[in-house]
Coordinates of C-alpha atoms in Angstrom, one line a residue:
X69 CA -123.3 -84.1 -97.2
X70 CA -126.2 -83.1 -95.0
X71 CA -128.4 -85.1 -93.1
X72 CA -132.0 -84.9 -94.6
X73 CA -135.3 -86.8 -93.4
X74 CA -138.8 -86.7 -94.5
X75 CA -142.4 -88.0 -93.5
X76 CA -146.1 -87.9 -94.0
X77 CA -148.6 -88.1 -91.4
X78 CA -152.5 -87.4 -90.9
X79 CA -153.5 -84.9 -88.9
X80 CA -156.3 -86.8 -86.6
X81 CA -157.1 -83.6 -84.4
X82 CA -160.5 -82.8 -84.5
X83 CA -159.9 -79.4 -84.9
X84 CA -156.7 -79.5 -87.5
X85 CA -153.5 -77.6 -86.8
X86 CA -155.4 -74.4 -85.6
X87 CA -153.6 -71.8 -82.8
X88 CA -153.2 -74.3 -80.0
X89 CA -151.4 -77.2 -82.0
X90 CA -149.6 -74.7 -84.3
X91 CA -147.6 -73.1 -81.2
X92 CA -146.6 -76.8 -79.9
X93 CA -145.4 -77.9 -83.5
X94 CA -143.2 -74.8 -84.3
X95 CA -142.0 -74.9 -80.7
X96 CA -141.2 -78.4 -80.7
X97 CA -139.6 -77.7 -84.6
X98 CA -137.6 -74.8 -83.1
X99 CA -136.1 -76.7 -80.5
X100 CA -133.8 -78.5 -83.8
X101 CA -131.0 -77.2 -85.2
X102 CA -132.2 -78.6 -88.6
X103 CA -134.3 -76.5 -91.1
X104 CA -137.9 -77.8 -91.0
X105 CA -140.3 -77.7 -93.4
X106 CA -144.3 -78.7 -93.7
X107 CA -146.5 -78.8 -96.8
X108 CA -149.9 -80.0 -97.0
X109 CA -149.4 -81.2 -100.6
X110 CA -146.4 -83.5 -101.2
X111 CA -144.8 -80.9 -104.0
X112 CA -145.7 -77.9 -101.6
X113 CA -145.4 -75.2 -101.1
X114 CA -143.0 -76.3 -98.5
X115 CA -143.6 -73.6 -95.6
X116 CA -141.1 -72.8 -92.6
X117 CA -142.1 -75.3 -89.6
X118 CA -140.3 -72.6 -87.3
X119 CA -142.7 -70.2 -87.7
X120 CA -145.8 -69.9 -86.3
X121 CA -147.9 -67.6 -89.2
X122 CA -146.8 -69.7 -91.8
X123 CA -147.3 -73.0 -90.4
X124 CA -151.3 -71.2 -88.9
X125 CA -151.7 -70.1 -92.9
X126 CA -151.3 -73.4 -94.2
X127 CA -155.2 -74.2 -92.3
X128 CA -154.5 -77.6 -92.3
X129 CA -157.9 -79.7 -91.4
X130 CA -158.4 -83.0 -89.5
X131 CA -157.9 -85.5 -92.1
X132 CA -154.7 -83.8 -94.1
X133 CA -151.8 -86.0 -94.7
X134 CA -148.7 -83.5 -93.3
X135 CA -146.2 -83.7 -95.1
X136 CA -142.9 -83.1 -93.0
X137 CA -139.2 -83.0 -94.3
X138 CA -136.1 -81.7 -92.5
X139 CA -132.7 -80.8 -93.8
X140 CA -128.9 -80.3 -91.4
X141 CA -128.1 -81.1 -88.0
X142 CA -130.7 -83.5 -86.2
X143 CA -133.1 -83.9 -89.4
X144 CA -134.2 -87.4 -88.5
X145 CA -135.0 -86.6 -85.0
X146 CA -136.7 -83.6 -85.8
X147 CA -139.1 -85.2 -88.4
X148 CA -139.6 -88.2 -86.1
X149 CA -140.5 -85.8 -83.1
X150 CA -142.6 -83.9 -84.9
X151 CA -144.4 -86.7 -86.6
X152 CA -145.1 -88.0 -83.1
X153 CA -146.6 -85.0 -81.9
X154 CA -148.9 -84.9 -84.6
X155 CA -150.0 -88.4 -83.7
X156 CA -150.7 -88.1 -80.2
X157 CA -152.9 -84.9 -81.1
X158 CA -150.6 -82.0 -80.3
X159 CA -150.6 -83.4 -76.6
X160 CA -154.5 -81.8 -76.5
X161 CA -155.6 -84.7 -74.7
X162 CA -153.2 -84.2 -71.8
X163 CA -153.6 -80.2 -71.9
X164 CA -157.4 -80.8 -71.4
X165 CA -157.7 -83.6 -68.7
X166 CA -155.5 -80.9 -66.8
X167 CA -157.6 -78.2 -67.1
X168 CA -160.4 -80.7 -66.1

C-alpha cells in the first residue's frame, strides 16, 4: 500500500501563486519522490505540482484555499512542506528584505 497525504491551505500572498511563488512551489514539490498534486477546487482538476505551467495555469488568487494531496514515497512530508511554504508566503518576505 502507498503512502498518501492531503491538505488544504489559503493562499495569503497578496499577489496569489503568480511566477515568483509558482517556481518555489514546484521546486520545493520536485525535490519529493512522491507524485504531487494541487487543485484549487477540492474535486479538481487535480494538476501536476511538479510542473511549473500547470501549477502558473491554475491562477490561483490571494484568498484560495489550495488544495494539496500527495501519493508514494515521502507523501506526508511533501504535503506538509509544501503546505508550509504556502504559509509563510512563498518565502517573499525573506527574498524582498534581501533585495532591500
Amino acid at each position: 500500500m502507498s503512502a498518501s497525504a492531503e491538505a488544504t491551505v489559503m493562499i495569503t500572498h497578496d499577489v496569489g501563486l503568480h511566477a515568483r511563488p509558482s517556481v518555489k512551489f514546484t521546486k520545493l514539490a520536485k525535490s519529493f519522490a512522491a507524485e504531487v498534486e494541487v487543485a484549487v477546487a477540492a474535486n479538481g482538476p487535480w494538476l501536476d505540482a511538479k510542473s511549473i505551467v500547470k501549477v502558473m495555469a491554475a491562477k490561483a488568487p490571494k484568498g484560495t484555499m489550495l488544495h494539496i494531496r500527495a501519493r508514494g514515497d515521502g507523501a506526508g512530508e511533501a504535503v506538509g512542506a509544501l503546505v508550509e511554504l504556502v504559509r509563510r508566503d512563498f518565502d517573499e518576505d525573506a527574498d524582498h528584505a534581501r533585495s532591500a
